[in-house]
PDB file of C-alpha atoms in Angstrom:
ATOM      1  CA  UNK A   7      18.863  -4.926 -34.914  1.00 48.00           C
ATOM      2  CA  UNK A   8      18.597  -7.898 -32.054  1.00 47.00           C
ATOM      3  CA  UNK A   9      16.515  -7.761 -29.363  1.00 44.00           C
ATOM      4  CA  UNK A  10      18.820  -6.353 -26.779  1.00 43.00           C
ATOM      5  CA  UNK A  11      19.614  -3.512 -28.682  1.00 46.00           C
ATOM      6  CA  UNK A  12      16.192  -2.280 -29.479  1.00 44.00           C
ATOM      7  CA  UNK A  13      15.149  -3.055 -25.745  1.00 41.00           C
ATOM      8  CA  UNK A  14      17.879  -0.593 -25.064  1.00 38.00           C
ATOM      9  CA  UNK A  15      17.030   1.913 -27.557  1.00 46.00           C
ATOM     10  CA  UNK A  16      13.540   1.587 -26.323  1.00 42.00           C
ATOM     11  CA  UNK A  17      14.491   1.800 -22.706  1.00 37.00           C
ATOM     12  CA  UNK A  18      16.370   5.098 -23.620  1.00 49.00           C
ATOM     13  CA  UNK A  19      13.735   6.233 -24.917  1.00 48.00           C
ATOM     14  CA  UNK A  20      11.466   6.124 -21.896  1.00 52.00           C
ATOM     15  CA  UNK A  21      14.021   7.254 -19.718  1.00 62.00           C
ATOM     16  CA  UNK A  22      14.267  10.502 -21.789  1.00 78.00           C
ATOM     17  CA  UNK A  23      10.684  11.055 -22.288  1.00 76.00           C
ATOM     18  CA  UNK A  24      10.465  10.944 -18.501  1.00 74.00           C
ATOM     19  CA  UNK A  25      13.488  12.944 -17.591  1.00 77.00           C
ATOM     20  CA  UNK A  26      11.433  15.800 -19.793  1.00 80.00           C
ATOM     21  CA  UNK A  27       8.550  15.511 -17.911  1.00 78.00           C
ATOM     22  CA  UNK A  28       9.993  15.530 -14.820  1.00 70.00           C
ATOM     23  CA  UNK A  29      12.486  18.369 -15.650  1.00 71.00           C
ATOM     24  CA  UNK A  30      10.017  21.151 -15.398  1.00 73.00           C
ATOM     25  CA  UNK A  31       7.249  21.448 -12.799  1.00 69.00           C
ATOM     26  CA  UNK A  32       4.966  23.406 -15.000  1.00 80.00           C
ATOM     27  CA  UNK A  33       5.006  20.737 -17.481  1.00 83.00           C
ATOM     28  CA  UNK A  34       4.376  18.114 -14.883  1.00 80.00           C
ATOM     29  CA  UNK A  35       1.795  20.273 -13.277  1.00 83.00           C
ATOM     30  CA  UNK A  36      -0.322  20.453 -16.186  1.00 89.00           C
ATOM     31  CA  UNK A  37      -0.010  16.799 -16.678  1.00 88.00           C
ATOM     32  CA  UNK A  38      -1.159  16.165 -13.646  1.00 86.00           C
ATOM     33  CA  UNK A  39      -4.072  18.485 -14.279  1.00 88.00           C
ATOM     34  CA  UNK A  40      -5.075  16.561 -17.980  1.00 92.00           C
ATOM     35  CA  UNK A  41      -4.498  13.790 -16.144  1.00 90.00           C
ATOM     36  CA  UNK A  42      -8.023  13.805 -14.321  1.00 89.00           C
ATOM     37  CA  UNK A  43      -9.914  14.917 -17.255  1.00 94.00           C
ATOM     38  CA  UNK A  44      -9.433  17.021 -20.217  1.00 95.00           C
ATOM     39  CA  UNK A  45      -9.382  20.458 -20.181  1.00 95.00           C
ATOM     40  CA  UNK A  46      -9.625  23.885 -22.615  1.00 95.00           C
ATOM     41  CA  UNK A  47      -6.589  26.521 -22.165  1.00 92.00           C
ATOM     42  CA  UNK A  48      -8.797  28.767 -19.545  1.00 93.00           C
ATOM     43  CA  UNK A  49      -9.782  25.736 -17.202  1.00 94.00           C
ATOM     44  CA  UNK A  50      -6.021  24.723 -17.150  1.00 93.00           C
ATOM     45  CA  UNK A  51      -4.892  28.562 -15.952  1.00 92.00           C
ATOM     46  CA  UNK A  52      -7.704  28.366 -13.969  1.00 92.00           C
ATOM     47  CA  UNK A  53      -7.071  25.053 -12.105  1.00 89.00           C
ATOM     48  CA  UNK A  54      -3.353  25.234 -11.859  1.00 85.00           C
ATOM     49  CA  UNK A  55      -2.794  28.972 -11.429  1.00 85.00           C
ATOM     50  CA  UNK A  56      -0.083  29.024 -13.988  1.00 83.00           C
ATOM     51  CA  UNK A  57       0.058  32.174 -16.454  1.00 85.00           C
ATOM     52  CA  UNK A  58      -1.345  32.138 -19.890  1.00 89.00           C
ATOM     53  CA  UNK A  59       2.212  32.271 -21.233  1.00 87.00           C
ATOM     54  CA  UNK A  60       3.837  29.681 -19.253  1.00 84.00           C
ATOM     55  CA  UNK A  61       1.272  27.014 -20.344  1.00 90.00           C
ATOM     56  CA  UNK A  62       1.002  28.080 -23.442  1.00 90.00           C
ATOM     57  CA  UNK A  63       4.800  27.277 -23.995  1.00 89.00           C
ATOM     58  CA  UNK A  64       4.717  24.312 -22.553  1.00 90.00           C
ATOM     59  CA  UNK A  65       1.927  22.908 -23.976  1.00 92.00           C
ATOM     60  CA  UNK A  66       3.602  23.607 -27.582  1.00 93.00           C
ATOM     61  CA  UNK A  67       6.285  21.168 -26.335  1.00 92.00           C
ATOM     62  CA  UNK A  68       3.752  18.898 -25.044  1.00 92.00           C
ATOM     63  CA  UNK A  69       2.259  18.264 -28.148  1.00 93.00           C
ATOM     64  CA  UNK A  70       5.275  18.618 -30.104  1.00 92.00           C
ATOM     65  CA  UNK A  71       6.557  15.561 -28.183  1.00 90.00           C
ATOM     66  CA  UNK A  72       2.790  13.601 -28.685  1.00 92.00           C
ATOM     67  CA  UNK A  73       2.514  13.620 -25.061  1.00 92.00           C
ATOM     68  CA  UNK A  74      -0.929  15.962 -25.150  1.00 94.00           C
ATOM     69  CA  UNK A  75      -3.112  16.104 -28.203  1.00 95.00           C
ATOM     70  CA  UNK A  76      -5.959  18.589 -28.854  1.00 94.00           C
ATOM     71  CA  UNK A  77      -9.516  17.254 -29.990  1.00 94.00           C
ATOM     72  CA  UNK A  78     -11.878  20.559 -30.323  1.00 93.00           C
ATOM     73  CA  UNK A  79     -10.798  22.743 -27.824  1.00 93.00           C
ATOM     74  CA  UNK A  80      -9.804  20.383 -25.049  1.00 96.00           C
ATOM     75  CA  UNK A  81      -6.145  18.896 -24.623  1.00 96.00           C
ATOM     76  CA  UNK A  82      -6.161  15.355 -23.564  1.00 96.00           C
ATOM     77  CA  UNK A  83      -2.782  13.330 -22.453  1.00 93.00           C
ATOM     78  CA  UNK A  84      -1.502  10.340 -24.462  1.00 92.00           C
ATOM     79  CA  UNK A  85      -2.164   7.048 -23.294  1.00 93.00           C
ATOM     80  CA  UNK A  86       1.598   6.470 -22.975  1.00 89.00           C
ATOM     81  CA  UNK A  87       1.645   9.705 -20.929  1.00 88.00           C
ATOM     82  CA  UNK A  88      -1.348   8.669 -18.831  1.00 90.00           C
ATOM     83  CA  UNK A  89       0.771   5.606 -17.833  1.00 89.00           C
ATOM     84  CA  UNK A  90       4.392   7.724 -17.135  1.00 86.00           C
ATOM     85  CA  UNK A  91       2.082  10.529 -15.067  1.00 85.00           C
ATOM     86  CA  UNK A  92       0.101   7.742 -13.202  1.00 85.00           C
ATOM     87  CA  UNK A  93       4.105   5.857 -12.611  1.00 82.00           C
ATOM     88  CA  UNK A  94       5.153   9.058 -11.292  1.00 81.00           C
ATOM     89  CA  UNK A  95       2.406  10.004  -9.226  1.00 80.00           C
ATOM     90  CA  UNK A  96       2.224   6.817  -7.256  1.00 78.00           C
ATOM     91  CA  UNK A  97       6.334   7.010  -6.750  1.00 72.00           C
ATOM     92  CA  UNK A  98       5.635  10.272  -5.320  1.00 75.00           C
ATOM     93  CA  UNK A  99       3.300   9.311  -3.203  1.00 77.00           C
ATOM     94  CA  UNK A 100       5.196   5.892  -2.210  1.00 72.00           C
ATOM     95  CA  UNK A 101       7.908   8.565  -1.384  1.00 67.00           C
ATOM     96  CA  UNK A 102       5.413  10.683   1.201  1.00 76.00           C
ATOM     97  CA  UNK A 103       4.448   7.506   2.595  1.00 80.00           C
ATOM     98  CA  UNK A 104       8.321   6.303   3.421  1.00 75.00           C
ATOM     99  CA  UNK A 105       8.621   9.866   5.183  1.00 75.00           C
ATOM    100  CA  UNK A 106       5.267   9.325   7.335  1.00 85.00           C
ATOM    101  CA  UNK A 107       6.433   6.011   8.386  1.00 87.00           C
ATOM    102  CA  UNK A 108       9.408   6.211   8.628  1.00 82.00           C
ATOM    103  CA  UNK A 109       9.596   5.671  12.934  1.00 85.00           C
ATOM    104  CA  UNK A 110       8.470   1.882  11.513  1.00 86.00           C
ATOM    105  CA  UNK A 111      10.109   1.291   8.455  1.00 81.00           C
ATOM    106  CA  UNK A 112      13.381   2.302   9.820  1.00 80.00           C
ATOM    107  CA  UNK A 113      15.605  -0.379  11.674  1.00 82.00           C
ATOM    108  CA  UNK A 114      12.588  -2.895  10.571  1.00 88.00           C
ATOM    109  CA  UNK A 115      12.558  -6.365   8.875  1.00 87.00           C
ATOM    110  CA  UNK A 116      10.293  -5.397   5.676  1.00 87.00           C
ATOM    111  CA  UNK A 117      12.116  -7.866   3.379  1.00 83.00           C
ATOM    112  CA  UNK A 118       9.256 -10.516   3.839  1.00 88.00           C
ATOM    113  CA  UNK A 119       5.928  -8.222   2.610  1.00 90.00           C
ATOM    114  CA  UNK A 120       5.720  -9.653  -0.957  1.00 88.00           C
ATOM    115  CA  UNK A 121       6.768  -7.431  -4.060  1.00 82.00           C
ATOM    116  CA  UNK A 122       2.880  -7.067  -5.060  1.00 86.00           C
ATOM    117  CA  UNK A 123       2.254  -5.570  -2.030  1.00 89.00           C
ATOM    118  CA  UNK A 124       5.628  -3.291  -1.768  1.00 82.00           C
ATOM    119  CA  UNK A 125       4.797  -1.799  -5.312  1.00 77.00           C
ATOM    120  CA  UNK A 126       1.031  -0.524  -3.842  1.00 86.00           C
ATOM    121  CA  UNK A 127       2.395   0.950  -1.038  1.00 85.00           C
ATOM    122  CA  UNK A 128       1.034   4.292  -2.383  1.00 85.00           C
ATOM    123  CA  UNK A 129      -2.492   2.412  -1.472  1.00 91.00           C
ATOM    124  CA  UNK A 130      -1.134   3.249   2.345  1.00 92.00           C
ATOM    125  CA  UNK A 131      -1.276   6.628   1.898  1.00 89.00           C
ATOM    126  CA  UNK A 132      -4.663   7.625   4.398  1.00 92.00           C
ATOM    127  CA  UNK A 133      -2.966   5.662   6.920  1.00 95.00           C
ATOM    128  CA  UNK A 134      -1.155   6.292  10.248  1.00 96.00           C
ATOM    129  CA  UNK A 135       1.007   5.373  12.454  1.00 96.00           C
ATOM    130  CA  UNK A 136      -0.016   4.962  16.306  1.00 96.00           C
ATOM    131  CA  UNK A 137       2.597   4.730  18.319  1.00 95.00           C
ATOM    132  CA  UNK A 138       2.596   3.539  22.013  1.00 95.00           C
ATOM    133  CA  UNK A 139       3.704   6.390  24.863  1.00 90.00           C
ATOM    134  CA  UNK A 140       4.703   6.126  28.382  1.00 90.00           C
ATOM    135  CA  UNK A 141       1.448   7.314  29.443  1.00 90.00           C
ATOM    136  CA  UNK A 142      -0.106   4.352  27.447  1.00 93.00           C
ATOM    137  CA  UNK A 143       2.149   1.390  27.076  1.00 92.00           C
ATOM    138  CA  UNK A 144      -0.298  -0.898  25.343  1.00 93.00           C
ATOM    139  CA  UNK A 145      -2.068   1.285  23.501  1.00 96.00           C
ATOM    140  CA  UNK A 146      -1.083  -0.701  19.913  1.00 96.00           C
ATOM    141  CA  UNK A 147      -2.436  -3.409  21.613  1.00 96.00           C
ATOM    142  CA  UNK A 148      -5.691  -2.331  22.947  1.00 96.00           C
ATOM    143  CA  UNK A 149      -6.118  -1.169  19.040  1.00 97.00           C
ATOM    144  CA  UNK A 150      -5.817  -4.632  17.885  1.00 97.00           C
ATOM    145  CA  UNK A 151      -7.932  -6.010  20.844  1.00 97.00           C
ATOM    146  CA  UNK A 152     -10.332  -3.461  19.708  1.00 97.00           C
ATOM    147  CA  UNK A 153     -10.499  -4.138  16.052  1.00 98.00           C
ATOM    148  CA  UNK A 154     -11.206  -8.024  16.760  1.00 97.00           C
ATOM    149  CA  UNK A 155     -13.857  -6.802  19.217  1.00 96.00           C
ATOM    150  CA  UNK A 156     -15.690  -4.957  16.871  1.00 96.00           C
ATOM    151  CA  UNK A 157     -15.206  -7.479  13.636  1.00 97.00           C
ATOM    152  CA  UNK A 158     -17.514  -9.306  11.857  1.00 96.00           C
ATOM    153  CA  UNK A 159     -15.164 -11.317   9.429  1.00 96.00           C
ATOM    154  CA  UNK A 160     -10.841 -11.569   9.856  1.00 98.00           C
ATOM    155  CA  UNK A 161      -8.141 -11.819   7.692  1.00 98.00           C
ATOM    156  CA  UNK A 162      -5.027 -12.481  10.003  1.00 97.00           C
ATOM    157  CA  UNK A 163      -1.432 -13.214  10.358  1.00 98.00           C
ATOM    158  CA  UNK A 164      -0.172 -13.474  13.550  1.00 96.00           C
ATOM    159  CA  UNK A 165       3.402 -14.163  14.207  1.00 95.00           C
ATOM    160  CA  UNK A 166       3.451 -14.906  17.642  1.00 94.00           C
ATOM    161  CA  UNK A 167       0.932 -15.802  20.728  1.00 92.00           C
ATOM    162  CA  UNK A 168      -0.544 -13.169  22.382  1.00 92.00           C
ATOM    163  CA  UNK A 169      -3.471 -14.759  24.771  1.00 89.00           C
ATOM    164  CA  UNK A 170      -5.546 -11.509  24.991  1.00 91.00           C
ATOM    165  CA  UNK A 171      -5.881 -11.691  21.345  1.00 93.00           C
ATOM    166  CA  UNK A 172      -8.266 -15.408  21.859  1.00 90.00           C
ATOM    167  CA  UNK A 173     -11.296 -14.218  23.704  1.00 91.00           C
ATOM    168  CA  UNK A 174     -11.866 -12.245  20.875  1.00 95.00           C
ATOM    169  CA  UNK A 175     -10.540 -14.380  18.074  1.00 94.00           C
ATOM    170  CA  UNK A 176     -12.943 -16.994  19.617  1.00 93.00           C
ATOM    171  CA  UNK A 177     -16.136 -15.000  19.839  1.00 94.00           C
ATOM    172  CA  UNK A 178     -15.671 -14.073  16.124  1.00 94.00           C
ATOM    173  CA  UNK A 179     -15.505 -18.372  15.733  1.00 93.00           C
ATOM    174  CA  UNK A 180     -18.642 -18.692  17.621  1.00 92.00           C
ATOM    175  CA  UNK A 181     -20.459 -15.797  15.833  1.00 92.00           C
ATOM    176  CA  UNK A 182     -20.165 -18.289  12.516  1.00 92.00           C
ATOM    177  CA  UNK A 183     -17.923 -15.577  11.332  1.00 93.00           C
ATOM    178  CA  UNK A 184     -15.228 -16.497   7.872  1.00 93.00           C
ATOM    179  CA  UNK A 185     -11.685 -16.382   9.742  1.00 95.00           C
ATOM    180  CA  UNK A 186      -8.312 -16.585   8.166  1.00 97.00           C
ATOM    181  CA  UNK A 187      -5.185 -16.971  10.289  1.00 97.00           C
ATOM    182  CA  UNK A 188      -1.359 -17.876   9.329  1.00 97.00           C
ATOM    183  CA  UNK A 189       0.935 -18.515  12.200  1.00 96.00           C
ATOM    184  CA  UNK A 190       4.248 -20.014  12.861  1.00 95.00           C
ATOM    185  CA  UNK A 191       4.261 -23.818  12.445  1.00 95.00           C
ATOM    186  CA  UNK A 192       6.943 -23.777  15.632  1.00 93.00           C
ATOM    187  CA  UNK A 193       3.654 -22.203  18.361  1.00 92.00           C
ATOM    188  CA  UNK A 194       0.802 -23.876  16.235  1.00 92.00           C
ATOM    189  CA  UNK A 195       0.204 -25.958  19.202  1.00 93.00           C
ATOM    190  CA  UNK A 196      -0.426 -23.074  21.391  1.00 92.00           C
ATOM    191  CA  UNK A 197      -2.865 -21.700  18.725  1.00 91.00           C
ATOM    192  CA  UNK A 198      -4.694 -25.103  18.613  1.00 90.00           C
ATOM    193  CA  UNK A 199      -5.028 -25.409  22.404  1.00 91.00           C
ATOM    194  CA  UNK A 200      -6.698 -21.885  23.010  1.00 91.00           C
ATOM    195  CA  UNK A 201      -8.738 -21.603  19.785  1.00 90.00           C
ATOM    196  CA  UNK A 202     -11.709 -23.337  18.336  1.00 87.00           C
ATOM    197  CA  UNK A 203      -9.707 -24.281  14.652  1.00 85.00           C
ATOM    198  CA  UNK A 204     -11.903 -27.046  14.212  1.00 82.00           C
ATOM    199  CA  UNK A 205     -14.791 -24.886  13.197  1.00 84.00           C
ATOM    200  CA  UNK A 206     -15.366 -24.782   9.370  1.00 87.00           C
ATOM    201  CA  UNK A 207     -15.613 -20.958   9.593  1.00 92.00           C
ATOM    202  CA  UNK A 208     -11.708 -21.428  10.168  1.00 93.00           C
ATOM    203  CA  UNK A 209      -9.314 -21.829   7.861  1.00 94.00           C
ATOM    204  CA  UNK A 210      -5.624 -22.338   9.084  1.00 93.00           C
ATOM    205  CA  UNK A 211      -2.272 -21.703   7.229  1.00 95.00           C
ATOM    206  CA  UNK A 212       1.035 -22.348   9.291  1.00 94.00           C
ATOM    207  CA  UNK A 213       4.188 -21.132   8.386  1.00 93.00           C
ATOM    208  CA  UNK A 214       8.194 -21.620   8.800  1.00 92.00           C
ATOM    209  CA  UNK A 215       9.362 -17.952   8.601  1.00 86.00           C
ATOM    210  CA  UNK A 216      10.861 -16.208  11.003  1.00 85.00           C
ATOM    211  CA  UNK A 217      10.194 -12.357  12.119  1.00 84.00           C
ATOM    212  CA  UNK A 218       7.481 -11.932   9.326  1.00 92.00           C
ATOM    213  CA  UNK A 219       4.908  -9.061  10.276  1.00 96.00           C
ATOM    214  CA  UNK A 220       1.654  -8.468  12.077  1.00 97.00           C
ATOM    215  CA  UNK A 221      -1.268  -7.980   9.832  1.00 98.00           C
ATOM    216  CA  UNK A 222      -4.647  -7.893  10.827  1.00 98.00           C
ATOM    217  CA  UNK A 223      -7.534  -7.296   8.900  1.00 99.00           C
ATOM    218  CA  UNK A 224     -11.432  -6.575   9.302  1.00 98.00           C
ATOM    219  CA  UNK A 225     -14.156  -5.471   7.575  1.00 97.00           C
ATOM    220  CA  UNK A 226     -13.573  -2.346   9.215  1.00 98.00           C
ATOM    221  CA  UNK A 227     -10.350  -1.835   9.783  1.00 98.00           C
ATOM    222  CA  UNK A 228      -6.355  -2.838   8.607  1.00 99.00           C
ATOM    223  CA  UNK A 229      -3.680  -2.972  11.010  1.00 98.00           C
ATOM    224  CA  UNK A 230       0.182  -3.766   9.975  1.00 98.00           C
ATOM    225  CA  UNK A 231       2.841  -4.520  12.451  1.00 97.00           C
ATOM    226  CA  UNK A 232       6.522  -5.410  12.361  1.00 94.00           C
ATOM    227  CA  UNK A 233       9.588  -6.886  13.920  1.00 94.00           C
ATOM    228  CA  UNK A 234      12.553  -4.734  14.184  1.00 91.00           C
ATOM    229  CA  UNK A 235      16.018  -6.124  12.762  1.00 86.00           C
ATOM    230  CA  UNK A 236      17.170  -7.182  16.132  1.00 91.00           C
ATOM    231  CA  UNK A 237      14.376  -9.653  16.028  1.00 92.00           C
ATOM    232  CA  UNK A 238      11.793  -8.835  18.181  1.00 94.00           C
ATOM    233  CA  UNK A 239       8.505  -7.537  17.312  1.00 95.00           C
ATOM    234  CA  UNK A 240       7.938  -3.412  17.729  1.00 96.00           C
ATOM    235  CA  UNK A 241       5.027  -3.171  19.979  1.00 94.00           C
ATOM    236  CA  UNK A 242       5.359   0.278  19.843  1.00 96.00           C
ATOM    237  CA  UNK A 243       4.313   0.617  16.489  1.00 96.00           C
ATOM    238  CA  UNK A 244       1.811  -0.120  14.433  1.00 97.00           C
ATOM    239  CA  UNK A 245      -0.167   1.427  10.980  1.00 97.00           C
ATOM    240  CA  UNK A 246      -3.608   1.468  10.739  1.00 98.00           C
ATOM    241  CA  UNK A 247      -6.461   2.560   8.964  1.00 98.00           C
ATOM    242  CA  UNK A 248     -10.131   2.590   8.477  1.00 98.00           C
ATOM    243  CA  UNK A 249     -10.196   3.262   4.478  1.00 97.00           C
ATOM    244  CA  UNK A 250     -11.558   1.148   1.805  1.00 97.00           C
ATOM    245  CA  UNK A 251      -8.499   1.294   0.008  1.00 96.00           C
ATOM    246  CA  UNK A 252      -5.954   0.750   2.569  1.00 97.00           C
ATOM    247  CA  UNK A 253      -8.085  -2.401   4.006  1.00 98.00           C
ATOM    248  CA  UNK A 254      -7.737  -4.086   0.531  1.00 97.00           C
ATOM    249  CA  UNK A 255      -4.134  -3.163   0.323  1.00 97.00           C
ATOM    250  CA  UNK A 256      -3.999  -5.842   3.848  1.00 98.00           C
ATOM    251  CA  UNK A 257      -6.725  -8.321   1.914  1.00 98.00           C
ATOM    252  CA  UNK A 258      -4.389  -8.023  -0.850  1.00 97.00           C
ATOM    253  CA  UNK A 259      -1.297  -8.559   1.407  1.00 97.00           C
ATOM    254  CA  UNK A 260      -2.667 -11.474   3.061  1.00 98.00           C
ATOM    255  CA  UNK A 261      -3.408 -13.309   0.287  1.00 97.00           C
ATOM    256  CA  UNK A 262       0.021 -12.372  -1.904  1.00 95.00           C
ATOM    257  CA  UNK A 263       1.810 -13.893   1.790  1.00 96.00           C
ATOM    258  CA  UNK A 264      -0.096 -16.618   1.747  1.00 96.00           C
ATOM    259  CA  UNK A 265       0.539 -17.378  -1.716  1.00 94.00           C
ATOM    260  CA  UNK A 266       4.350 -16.978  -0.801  1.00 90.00           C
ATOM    261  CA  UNK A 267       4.222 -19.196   1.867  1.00 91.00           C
ATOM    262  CA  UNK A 268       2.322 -21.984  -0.027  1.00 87.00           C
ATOM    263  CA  UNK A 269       4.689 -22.146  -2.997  1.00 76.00           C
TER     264      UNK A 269
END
């Protein structure tokens, strides 16, 4: 057999092991249950609310397959499993996400956020999306202006000038604190005038892309912005959030960018 075939037959393979566990909700259900810790027959009725019966037949088929096992009286998921259920999980929830956001993602140049960064989306999933109103015009904005006010160190790429944005970006210089920024080579002149970039607290990336996105991020905070596909930058709209995990998703983003960008 040569290597293509048995990457096929292997591929099949997958696919059908997957297509079973997706088929049936119950089965996937109490996947998802093993799939935080094992569990004895009675916890899993008890935690997923499925009958005796029901489980009972699909667990046969479970561990008929190899994708459970049973070790005393708890039923643990394969390793193999563990990685299809965790797969599935996180396309599910990369799924709810492109429904939350989808006011942003729609109509919006998202071709430049690196693959890395794309396939942890799911990471996103605590965040929200502010949108500006009539009633408050700048409010995405004031957010950023905000989130630089209150910072102690900043991760940043800003793809245009915005002079409000300096005051703060310059106190944060002062203060000693670490600062990151990657801007257009074409308005790095404007940058240079207005900020204090010869600080060694500053380090300075420039870049030739055009319409890439708006990311700023804080010890506190992450904030993601982006140009729609007519080319101009939706200050309507931005997502933010406060949690651990989403403001390492934009550490992580910054650094896969500027890892593009220096290639």
């Amino acid at each position: 057999m040569n290597e293509n075939q048995e990457c096929m037959e292997n591929y099949e393979t997958i696919s059908e092991e997957i297509k079973y566990i997706t088929n049936s909700l119950v089965r996937l259900k109490i996947l998802a249950t093993l799939y935080e810790q094992p569990l004895n027959m009675k916890d899993i009725n008890r935690t997923t609310g499925l009958s005796y019966s029901s489980i009972s037949s699909n667990m046969f088929g479970l561990e008929l397959g190899g994708f459970i096992y049973r070790s005393g009286n708890l039923y643990h998921i394969s390793n193999t499993t563990e990685l299809y259920v965790s797969n599935i999980l996180e396309l599910k929830d990369t799924i709810n996400l492109f429904n939350k956001f989808f006011n942003i993602l729609d109509a919006h140049i998202v071709d430049l956020i690196p693959e890395k960064s794309v396939a942890q989306l799911y990471l996103l999933g605590r965040a929200i999306l502010v949108e500006s109103n009539e009633k408050d015009v700048y409010r995405t904005y004031n957010i950023i202006q905000h989130a630089l006010n209150e910072a102690s160190s900043l991760k940043c790429v800003l793809p245009f000038f915005y002079g409000d944005f300096n005051k703060y970006i310059n106190d944060l210089i002062d203060e000693g604190s670490h600062i990151e920024l990657i801007i257009p080579k074409n308005i790095k002149e404007n940058f240079e005038y207005f900020l204090n970039l010869e600080n060694d607290n500053v380090d300075l990336t420039a870049f030739n892309i055009e319409n890439a996105f708006l990311l700023v991020v804080t010890d506190k905070v992450m904030i993601l912005g982006l140009f729609k596909e007519d080319g101009n930058f939706d200050q309507n709209r931005i997502i933010t959030s406060k949690k651990e995990e989403c403001i390492k998703w934009g550490e992580n983003l910054f650094e896969n960018f500027k890892n593009k960008i220096n290639k």
